[in-house]
mmCIF file of C-alpha atoms in Angstrom:
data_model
loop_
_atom_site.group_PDB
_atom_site.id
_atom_site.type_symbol
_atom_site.label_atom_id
_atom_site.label_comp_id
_atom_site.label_asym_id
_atom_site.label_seq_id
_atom_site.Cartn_x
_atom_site.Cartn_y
_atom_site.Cartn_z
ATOM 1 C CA UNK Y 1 -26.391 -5.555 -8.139
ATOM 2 C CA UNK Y 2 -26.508 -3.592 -11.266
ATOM 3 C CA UNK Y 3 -27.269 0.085 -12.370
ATOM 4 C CA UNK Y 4 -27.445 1.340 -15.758
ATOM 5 C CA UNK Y 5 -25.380 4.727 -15.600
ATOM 6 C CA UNK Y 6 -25.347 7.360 -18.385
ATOM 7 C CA UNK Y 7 -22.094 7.372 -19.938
ATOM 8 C CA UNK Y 8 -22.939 10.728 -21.865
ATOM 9 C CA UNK Y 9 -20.464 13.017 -19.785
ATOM 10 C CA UNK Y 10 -17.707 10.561 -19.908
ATOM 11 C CA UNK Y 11 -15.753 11.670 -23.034
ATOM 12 C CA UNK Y 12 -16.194 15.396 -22.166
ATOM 13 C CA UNK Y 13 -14.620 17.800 -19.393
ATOM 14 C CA UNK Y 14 -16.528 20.178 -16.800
ATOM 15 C CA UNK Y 15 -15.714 23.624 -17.795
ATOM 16 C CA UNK Y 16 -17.276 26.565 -16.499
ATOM 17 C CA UNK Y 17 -20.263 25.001 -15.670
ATOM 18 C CA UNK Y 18 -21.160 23.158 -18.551
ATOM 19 C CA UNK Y 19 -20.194 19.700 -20.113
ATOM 20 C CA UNK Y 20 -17.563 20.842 -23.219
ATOM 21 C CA UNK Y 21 -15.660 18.706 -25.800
ATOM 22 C CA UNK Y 22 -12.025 18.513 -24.777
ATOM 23 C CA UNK Y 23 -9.516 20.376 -26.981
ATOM 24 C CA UNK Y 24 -7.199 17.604 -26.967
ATOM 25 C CA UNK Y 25 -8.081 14.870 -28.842
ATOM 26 C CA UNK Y 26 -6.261 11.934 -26.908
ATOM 27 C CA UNK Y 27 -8.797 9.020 -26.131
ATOM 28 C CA UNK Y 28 -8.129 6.606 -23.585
ATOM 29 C CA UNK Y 29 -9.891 3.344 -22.648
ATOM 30 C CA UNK Y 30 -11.563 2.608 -19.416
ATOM 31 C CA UNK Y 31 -11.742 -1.110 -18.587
ATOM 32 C CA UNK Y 32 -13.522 -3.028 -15.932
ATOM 33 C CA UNK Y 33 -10.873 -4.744 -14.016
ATOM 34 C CA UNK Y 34 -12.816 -7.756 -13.414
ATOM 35 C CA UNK Y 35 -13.736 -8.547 -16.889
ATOM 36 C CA UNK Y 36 -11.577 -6.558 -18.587
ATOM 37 C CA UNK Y 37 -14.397 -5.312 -21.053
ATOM 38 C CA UNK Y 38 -14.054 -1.638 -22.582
ATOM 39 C CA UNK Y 39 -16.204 0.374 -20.397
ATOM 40 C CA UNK Y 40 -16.073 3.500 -22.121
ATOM 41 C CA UNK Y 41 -13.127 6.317 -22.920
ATOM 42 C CA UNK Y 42 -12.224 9.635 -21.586
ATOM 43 C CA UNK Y 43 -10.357 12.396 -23.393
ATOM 44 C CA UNK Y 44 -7.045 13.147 -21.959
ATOM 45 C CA UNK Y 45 -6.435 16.923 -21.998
ATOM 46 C CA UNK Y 46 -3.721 18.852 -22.696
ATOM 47 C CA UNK Y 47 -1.984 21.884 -21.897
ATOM 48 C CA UNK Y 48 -4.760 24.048 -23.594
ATOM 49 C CA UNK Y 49 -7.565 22.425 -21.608
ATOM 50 C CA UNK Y 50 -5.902 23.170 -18.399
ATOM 51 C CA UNK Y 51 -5.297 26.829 -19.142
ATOM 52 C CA UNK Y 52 -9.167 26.930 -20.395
ATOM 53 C CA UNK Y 53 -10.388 25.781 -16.906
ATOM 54 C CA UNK Y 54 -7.998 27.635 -15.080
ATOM 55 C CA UNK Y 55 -8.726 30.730 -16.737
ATOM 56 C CA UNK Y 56 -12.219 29.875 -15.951
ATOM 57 C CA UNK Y 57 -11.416 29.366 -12.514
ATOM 58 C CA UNK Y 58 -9.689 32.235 -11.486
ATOM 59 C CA UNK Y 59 -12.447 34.844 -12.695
ATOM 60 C CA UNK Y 60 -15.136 32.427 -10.888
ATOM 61 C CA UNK Y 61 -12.940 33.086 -7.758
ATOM 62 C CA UNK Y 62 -13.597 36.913 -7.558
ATOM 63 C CA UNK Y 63 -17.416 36.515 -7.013
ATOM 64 C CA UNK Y 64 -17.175 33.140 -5.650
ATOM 65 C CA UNK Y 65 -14.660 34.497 -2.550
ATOM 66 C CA UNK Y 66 -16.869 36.785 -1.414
ATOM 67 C CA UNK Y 67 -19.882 34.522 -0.774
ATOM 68 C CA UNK Y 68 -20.887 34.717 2.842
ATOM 69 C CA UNK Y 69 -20.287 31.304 5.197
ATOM 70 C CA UNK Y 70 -24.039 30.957 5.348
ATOM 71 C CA UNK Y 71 -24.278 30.774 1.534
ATOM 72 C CA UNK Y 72 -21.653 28.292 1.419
ATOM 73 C CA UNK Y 73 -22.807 26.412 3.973
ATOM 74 C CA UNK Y 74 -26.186 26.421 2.305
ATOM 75 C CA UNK Y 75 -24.807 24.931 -0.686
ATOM 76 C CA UNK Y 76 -22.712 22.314 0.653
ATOM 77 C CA UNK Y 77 -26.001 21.026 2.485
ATOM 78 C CA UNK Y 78 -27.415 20.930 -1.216
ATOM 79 C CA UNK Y 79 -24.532 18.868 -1.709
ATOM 80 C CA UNK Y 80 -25.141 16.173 0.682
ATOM 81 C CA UNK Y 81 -28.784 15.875 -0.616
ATOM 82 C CA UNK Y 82 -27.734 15.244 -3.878
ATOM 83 C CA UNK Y 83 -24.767 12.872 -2.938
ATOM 84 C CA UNK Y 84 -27.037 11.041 -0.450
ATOM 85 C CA UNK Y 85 -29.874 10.806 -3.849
ATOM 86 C CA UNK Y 86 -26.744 9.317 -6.217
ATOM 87 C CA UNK Y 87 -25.361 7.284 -3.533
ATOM 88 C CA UNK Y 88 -25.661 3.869 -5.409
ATOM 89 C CA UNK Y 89 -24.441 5.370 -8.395
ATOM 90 C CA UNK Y 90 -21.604 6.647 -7.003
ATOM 91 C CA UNK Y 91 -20.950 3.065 -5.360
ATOM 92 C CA UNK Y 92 -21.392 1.200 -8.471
ATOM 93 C CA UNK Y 93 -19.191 3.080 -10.569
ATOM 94 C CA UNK Y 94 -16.422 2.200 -8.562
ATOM 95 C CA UNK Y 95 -17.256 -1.092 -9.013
ATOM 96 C CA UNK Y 96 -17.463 -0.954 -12.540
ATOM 97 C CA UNK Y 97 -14.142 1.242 -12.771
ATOM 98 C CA UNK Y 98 -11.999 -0.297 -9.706
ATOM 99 C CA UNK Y 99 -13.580 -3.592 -9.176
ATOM 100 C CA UNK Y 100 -14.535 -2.586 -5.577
ATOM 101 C CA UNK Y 101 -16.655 -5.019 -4.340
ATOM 102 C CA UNK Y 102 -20.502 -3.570 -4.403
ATOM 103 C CA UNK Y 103 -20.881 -3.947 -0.441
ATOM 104 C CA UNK Y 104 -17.685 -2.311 0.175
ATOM 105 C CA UNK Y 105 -17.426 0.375 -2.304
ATOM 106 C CA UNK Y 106 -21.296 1.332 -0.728
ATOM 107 C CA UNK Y 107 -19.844 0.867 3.136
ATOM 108 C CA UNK Y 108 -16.739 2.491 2.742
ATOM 109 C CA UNK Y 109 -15.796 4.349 -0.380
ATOM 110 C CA UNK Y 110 -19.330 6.273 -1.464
ATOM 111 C CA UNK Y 111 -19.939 6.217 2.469
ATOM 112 C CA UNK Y 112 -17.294 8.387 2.450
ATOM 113 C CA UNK Y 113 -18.747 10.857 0.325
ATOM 114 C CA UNK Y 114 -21.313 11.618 3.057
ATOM 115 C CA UNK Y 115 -19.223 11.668 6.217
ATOM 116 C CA UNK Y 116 -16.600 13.675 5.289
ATOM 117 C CA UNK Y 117 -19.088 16.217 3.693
ATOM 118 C CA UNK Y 118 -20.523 16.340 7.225
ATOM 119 C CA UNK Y 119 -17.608 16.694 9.132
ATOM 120 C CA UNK Y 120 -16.250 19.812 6.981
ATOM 121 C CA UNK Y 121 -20.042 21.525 7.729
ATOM 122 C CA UNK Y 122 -19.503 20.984 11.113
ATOM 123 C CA UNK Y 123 -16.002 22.498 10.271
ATOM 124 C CA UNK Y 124 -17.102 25.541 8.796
ATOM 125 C CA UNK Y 125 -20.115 25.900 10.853
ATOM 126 C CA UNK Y 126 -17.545 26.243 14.087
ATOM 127 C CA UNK Y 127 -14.979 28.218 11.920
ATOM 128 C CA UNK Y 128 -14.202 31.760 12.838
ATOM 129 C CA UNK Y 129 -13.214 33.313 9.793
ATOM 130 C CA UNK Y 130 -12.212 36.871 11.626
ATOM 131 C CA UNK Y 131 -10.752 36.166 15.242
ATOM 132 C CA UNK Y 132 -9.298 39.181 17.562
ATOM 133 C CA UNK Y 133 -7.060 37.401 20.005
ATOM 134 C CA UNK Y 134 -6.674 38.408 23.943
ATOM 135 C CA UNK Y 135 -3.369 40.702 22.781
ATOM 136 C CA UNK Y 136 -5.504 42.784 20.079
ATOM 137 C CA UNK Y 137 -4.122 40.480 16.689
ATOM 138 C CA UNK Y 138 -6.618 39.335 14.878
ATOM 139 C CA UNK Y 139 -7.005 36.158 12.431
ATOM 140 C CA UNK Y 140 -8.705 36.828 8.925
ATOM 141 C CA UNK Y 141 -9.279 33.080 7.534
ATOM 142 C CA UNK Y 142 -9.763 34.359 3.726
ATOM 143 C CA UNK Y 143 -9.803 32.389 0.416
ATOM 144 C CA UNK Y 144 -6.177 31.076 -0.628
ATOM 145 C CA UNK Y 145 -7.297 31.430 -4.596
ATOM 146 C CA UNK Y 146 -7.549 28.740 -7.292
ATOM 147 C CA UNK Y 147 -7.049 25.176 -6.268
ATOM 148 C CA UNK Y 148 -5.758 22.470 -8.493
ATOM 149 C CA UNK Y 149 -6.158 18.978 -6.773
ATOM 150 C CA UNK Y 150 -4.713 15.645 -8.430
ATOM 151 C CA UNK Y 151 -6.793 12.667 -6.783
ATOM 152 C CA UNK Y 152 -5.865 8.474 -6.948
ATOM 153 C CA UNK Y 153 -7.777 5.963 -8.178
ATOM 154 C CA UNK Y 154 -8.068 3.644 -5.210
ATOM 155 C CA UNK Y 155 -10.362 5.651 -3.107
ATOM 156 C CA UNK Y 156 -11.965 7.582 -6.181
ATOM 157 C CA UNK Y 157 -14.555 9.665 -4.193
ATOM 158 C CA UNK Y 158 -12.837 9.756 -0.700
ATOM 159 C CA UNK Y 159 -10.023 11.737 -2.164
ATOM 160 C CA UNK Y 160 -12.199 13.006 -4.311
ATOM 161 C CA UNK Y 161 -14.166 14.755 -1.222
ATOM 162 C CA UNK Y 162 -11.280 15.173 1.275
ATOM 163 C CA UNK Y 163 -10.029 17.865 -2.042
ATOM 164 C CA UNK Y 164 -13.145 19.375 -3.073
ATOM 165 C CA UNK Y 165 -15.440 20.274 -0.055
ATOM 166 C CA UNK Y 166 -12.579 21.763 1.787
ATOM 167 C CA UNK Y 167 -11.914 23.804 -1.479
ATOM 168 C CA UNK Y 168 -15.623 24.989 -1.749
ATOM 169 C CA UNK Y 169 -16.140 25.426 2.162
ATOM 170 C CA UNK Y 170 -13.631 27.890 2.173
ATOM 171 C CA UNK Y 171 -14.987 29.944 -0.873
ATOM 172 C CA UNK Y 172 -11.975 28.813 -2.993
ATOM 173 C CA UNK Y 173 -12.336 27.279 -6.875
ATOM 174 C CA UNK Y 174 -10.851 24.646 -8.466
ATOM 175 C CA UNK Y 175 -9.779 22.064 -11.027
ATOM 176 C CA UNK Y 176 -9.807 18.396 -10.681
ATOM 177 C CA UNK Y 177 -7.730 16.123 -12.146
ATOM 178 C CA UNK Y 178 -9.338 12.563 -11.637
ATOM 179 C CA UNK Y 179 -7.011 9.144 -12.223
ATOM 180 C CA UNK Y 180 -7.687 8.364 -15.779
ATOM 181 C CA UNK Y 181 -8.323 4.454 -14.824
ATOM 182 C CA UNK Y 182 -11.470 5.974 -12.665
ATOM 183 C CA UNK Y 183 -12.911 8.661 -14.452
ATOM 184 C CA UNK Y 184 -16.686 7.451 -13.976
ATOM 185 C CA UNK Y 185 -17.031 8.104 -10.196
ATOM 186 C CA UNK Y 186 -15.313 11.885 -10.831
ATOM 187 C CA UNK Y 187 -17.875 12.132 -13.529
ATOM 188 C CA UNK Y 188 -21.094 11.520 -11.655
ATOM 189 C CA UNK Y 189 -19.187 13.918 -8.826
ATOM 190 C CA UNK Y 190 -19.056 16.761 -11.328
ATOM 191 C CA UNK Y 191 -22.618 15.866 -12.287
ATOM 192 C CA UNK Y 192 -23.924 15.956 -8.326
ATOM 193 C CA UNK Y 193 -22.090 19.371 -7.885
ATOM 194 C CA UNK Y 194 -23.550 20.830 -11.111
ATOM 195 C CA UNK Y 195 -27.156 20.057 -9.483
ATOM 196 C CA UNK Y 196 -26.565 21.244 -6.548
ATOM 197 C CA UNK Y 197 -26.172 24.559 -7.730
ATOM 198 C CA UNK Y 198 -22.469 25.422 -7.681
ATOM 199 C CA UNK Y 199 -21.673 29.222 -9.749
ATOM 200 C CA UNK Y 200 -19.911 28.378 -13.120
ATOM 201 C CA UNK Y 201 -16.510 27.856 -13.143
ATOM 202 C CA UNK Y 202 -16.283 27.516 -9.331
ATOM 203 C CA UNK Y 203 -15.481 23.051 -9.890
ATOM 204 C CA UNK Y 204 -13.644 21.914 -12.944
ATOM 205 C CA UNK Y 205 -13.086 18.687 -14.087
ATOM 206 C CA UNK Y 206 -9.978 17.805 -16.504
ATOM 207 C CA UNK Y 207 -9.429 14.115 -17.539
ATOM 208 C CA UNK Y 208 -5.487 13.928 -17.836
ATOM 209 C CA UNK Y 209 -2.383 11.892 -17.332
ATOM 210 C CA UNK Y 210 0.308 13.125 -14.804
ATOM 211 C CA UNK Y 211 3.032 14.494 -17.317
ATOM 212 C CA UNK Y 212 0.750 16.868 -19.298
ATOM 213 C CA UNK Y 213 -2.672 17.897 -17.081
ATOM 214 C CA UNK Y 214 -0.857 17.085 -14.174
ATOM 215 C CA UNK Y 215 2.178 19.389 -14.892
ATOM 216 C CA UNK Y 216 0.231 21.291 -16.562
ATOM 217 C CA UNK Y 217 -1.652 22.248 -13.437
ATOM 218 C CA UNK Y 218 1.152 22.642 -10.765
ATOM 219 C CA UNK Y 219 3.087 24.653 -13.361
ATOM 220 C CA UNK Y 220 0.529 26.661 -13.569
ATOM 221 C CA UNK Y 221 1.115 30.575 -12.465
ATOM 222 C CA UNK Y 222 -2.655 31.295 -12.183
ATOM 223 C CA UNK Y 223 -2.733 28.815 -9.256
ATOM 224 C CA UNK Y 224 -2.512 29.082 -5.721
ATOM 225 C CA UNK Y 225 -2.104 25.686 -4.330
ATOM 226 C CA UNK Y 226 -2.080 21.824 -5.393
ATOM 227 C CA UNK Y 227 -3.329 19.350 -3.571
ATOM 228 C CA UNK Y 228 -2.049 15.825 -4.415
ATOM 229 C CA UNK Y 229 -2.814 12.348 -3.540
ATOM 230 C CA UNK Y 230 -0.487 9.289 -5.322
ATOM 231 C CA UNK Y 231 2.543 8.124 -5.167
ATOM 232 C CA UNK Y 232 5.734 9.413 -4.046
ATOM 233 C CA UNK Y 233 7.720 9.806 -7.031
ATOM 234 C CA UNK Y 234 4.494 11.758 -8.636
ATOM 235 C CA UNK Y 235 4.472 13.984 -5.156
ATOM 236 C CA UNK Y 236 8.367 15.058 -5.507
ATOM 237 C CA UNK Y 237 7.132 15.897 -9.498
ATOM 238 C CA UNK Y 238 4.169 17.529 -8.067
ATOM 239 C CA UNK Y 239 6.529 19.465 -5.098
ATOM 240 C CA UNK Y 240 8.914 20.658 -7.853
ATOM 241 C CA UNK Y 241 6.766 21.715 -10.572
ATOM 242 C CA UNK Y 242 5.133 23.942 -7.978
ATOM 243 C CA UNK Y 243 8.175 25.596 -6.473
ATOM 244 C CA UNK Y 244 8.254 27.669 -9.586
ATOM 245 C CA UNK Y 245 5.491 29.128 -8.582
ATOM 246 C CA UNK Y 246 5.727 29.260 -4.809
ATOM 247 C CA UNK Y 247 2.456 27.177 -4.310
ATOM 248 C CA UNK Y 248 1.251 26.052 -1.228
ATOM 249 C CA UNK Y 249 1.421 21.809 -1.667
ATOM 250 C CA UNK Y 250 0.156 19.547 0.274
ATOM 251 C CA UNK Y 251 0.814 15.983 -0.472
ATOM 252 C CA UNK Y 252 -0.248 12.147 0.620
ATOM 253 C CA UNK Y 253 1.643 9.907 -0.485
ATOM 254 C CA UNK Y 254 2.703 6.165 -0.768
ATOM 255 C CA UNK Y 255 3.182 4.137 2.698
ATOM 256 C CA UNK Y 256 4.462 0.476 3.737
ATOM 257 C CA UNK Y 257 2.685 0.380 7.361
ATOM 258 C CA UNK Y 258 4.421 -1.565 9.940
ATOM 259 C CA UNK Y 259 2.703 -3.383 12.667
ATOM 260 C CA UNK Y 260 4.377 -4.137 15.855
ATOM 261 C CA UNK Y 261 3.571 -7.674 17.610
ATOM 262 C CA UNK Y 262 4.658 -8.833 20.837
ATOM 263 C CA UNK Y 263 4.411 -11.890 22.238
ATOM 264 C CA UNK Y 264 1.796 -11.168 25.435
ATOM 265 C CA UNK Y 265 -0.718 -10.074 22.836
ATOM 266 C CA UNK Y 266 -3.519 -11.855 21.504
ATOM 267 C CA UNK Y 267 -2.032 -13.120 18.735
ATOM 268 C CA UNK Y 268 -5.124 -14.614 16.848
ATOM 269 C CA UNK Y 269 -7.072 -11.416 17.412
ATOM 270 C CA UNK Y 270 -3.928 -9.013 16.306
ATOM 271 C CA UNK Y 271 -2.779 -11.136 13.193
ATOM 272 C CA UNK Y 272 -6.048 -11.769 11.855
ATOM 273 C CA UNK Y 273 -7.460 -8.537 11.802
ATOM 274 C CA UNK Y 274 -3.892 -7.106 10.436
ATOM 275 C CA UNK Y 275 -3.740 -9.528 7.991
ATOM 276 C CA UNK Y 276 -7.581 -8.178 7.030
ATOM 277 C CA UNK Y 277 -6.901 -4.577 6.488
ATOM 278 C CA UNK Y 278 -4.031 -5.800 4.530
ATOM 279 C CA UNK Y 279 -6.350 -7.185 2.207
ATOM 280 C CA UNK Y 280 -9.222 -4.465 2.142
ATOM 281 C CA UNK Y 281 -9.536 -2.916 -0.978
ATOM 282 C CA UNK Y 282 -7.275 -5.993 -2.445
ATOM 283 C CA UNK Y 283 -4.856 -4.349 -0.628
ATOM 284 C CA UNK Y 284 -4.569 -1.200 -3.060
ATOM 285 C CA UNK Y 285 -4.554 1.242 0.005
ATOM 286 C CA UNK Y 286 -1.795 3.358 0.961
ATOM 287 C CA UNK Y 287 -1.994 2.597 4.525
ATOM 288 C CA UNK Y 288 -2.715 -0.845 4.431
ATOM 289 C CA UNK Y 289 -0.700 -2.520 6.872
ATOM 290 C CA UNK Y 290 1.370 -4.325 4.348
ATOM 291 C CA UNK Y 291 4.722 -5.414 7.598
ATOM 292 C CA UNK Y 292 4.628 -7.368 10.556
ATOM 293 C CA UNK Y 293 7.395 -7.142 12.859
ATOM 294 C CA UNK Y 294 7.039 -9.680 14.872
ATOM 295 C CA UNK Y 295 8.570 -10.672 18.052
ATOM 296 C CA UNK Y 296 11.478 -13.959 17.471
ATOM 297 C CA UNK Y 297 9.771 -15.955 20.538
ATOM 298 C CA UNK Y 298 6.549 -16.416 18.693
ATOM 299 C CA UNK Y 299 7.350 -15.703 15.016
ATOM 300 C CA UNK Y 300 6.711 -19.051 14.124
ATOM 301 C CA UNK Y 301 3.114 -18.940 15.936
ATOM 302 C CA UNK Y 302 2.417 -15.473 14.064
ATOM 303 C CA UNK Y 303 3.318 -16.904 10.646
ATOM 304 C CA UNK Y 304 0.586 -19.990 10.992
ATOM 305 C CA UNK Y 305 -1.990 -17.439 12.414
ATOM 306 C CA UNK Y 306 -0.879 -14.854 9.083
ATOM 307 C CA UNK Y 307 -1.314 -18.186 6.565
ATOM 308 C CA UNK Y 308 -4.620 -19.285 8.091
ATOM 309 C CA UNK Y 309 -6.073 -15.483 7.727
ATOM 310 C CA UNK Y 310 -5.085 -15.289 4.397
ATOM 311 C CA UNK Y 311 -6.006 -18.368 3.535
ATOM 312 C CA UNK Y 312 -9.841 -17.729 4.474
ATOM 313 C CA UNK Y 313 -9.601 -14.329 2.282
ATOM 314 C CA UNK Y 314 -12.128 -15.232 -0.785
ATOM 315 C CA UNK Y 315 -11.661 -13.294 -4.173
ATOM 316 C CA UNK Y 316 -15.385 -12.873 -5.701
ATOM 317 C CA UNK Y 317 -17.639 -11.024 -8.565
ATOM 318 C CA UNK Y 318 -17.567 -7.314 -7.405
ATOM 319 C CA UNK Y 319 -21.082 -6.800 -8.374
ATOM 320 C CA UNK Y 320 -22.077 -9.594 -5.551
ATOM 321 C CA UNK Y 321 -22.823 -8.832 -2.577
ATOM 322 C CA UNK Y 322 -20.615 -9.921 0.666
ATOM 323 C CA UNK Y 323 -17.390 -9.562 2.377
ATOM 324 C CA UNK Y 324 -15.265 -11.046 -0.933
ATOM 325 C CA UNK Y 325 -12.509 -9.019 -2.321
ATOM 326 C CA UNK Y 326 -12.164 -8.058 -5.696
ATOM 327 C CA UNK Y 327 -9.469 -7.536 -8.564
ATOM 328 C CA UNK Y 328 -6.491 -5.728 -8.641
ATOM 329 C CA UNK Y 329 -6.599 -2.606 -11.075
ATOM 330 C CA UNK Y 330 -4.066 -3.565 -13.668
ATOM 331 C CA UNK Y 331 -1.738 -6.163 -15.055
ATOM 332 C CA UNK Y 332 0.499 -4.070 -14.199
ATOM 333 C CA UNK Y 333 -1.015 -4.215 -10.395
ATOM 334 C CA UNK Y 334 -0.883 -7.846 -10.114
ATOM 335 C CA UNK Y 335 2.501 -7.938 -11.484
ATOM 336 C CA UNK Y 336 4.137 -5.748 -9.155
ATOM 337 C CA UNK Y 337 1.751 -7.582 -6.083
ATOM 338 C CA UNK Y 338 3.615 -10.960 -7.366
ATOM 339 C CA UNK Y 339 7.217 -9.284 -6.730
#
């Protein structure tokens, strides 16, 4: 499978509702992990482009937090229809950017797109934003202000919408901060919320690194809460930097999953199937079940069954269709895989 996408956008931020040259002038190459051709480049911004979009931000918030639940909810249904009309885009670019395989970055990573915008309109269809308990208190659910949210590059657009929607659903703005290794998926994002209609300056988009768009944004006093999925030496930078401020943070960070095996279980069925999520997304997932513990009476069983699974694991072309994995992200990835 293969899509021609428009690269135009790539080398420019989201700002206020418009594409807009970066102030910064930092370029940095995108490459397709399976070929390692250029792709393209972004801009990495600086401290000036963050302050630009937040500034942008927080005056889009005073209109912005007053829209009714129906009108959000209105426009998050816009939302869908667009995602749902750039759904193989969205797919492909992660193949092109990640090297997700085409039938699992459409099954699993765009897919994702679509059912977690659903499941936050259910959300804010059931929620009560002003709630007068049994003992006369009441509950006012309000806006918590300008959001800054710091996404990963192994599930692009899943992190991508578990930041976002929430963020608009609740009649808050925001700035995102893409990885830079998978700008292209962020891209087409900020393109499918620009259609659908989103107020200027209510979504943001700032290509960065960590140290200086990154800090820049959890340092930043005119924002009320970070959002941060990576790793967990970023998320203690990300914690810190914000306890200047007295953000709210909420983080998800790195794991090392552990699965329990015993010996009265179906060891064929558990191993295999452990030993498969392992793998998924070429293991570059940070709950991927990456230890067995395994119990001493059938270890050596469990370690056959473990070789055999892995074994019958095929590495393929991305852009083919089928149940293949793909390649790891970096050098850098498949050095630290072979420690």
């Amino acid at each position: 499978m293969k899509i021609n996408l428009n690269y135009t956008n790539l080398t420019k931020h989201y700002v206020n509702g418009d594409w807009v040259k970066p102030i910064s002038s930092k370029k940095f190459e995108v490459l397709n992990p399976a070929t390692e051709e250029l792709v393209g480049h972004i801009i990495l911004g600086n401290a000036e482009d963050v302050d630009r979009a937040v500034d942008f931000a927080n005056k889009a918030f005073r209109d912005f937090s007053s829209t009714s639940k129906s009108e959000r909810l209105s426009l998050l249904k816009k939302l869908r229809e667009i995602t749902e009309k750039r759904f193989d885009e969205l797919a492909y670019a992660m193949t092109v950017e990640m090297g997700a395989p085409i039938t699992m970055a459409k099954d699993a990573q765009a897919d994702a797109a679509l059912g977690h915008l659903d499941g936050f309109i259910h959300a804010l269809e059931d929620l009560k934003e002003h709630e007068i308990l049994k003992n006369g208190d009441e509950i006012v659910r309000e806006p918590i202000g300008v959001c800054g949210l710091i996404t990963p590059w192994n599930w692009p657009i899943n992190q991508i919408a578990l930041k976002v929607i929430p963020a608009l659903a609740t009649g808050c703005t925001c700035i995102l901060k893409p990885s830079e290794h998978t700008p292209i998926s962020a891209m087409i994002y900020a393109e499918i919320i620009h259609e659908a209609g989103y107020p200027s300056g209510v979504f943001n988009l700032v290509h960065g690194d960590g140290p200086e768009v990154g800090s820049g944004l959890s340092k930043h006093p005119d924002i009320q809460m970070m959002s941060f999925t990576g790793s967990t030496r970023a998320g203690r930078e990300v914690t810190c930097d914000s306890a200047e401020t007295v953000k709210r943070v909420t983080l998800e960070l790195g794991g090392k999953s552990p699965n329990i095996v015993f010996s009265d279980s179906n060891l064929v069925t558990r191993i295999t199937e452990s030993v498969e999520e392992c793998m998924f997304n070429t293991g570059q997932s940070c709950d991927a079940p990456t230890r067995m513990l395994i119990e001493s009476n059938c270890y050596d069983e469990a370690l056959k069954i473990a070789k055999n699974a892995a074994e019958n694991i095929s590495v393929g072309d991305p852009q083919t269709d089928g149940t293949h994995i793909g390649p790891l992200l970096t050098k850098f990835s498949m050095t630290g895989s072979k420690k």
